[in-house]
XYZ file of C-alpha atoms in Angstrom:
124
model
C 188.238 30.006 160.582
C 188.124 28.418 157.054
C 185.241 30.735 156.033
C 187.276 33.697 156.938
C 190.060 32.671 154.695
C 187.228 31.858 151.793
C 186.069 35.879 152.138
C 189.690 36.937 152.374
C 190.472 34.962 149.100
C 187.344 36.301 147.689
C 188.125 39.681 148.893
C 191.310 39.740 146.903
C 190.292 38.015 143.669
C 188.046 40.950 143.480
C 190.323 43.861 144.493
C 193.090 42.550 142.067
C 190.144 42.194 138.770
C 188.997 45.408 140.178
C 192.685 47.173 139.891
C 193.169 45.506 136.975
C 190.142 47.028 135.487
C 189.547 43.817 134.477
C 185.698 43.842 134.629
C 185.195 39.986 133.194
C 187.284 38.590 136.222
C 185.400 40.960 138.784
C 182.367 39.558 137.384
C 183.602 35.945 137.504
C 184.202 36.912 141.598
C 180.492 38.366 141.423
C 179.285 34.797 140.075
C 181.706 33.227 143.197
C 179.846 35.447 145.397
C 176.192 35.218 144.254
C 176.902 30.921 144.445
C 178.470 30.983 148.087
C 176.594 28.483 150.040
C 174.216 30.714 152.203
C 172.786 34.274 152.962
C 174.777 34.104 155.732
C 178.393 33.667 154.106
C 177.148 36.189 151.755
C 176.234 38.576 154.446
C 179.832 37.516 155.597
C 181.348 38.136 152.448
C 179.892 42.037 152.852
C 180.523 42.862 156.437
C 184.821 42.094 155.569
C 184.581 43.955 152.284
C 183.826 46.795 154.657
C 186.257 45.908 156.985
C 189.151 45.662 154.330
C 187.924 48.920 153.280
C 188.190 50.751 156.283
C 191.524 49.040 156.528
C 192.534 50.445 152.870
C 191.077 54.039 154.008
C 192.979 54.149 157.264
C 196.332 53.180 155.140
C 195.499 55.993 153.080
C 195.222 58.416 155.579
C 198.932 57.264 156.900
C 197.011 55.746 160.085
C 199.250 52.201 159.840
C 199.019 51.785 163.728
C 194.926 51.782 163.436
C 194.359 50.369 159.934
C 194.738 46.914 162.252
C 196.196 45.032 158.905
C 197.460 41.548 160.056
C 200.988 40.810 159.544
C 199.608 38.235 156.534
C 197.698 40.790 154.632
C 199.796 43.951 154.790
C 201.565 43.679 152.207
C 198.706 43.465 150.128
C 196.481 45.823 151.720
C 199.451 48.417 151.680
C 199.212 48.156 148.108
C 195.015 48.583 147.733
C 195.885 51.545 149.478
C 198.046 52.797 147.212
C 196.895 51.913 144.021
C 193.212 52.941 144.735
C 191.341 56.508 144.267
C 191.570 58.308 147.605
C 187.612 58.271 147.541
C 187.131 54.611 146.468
C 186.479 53.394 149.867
C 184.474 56.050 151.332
C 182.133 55.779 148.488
C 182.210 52.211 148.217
C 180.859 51.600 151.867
C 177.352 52.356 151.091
C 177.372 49.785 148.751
C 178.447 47.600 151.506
C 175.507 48.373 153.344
C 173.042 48.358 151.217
C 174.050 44.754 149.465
C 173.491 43.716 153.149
C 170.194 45.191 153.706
C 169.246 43.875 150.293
C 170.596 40.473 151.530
C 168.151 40.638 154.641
C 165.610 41.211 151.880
C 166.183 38.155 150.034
C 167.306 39.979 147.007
C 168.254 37.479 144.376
C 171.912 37.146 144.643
C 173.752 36.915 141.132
C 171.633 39.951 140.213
C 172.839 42.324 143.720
C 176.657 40.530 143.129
C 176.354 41.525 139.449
C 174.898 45.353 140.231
C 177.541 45.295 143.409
C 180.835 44.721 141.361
C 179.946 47.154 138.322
C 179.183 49.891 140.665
C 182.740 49.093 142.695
C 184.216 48.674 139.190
C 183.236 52.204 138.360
C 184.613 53.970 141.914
C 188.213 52.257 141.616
């Protein structure tokens, strides 16, 4: 769907500021994230972060055949997985999970985006 492709896109702008320890431009995602249209897309938005980062942990591991990386996005996810800290993902899921939970709690958005990409910003 288009929405898929939107968290994909915003997936990416994110990982690349992130790698690029670009913190201004990870933020600028953040802002992206904390305006998407509903609680929904932002719950969305968390629940393929974690996918693409069990997808970067299983490329890590040398588990290609499981990662489950489209033909359209291996390229790029091949090289999350290599350019990120062995422990970025395992320590990043939490995060994940508790942006969603705070999400159900009708946490105010640009301030859980804001806390969500320092902390990631920090693990890469």
């Amino acid at each position: 769907s288009g929405e898929a492709g939107a968290e994909a896109a915003l997936f990416a702008s994110l990982m690349d500021a992130l790698l690029a320890k670009d913190l201004m431009a990870a933020q600028d995602v953040g802002d992206q994230l904390a305006a998407l249209p509903s609680r929904e897309r932002a719950k969305a938005f968390c629940r393929y972060a974690a996918e693409g980062l069990r997808k970067i942990f299983m490329l890590q591991q040398g588990l290609e055949q499981i990662a489950g990386t489209a033909p359209a996005e291996a390229e790029a996810f091949a090289l999350y997985a290599a350019r990120c800290r062995k422990s970025f993902s395992r320590k990043a899921l939490p995060l994940l999970d508790n942006a969603l939970m705070l999400i159900e709690r009708n946490i105010n958005l640009k301030i859980l985006f804001c806390d969500l990409v320092d902390r990631l910003y920090i693990l890469i």
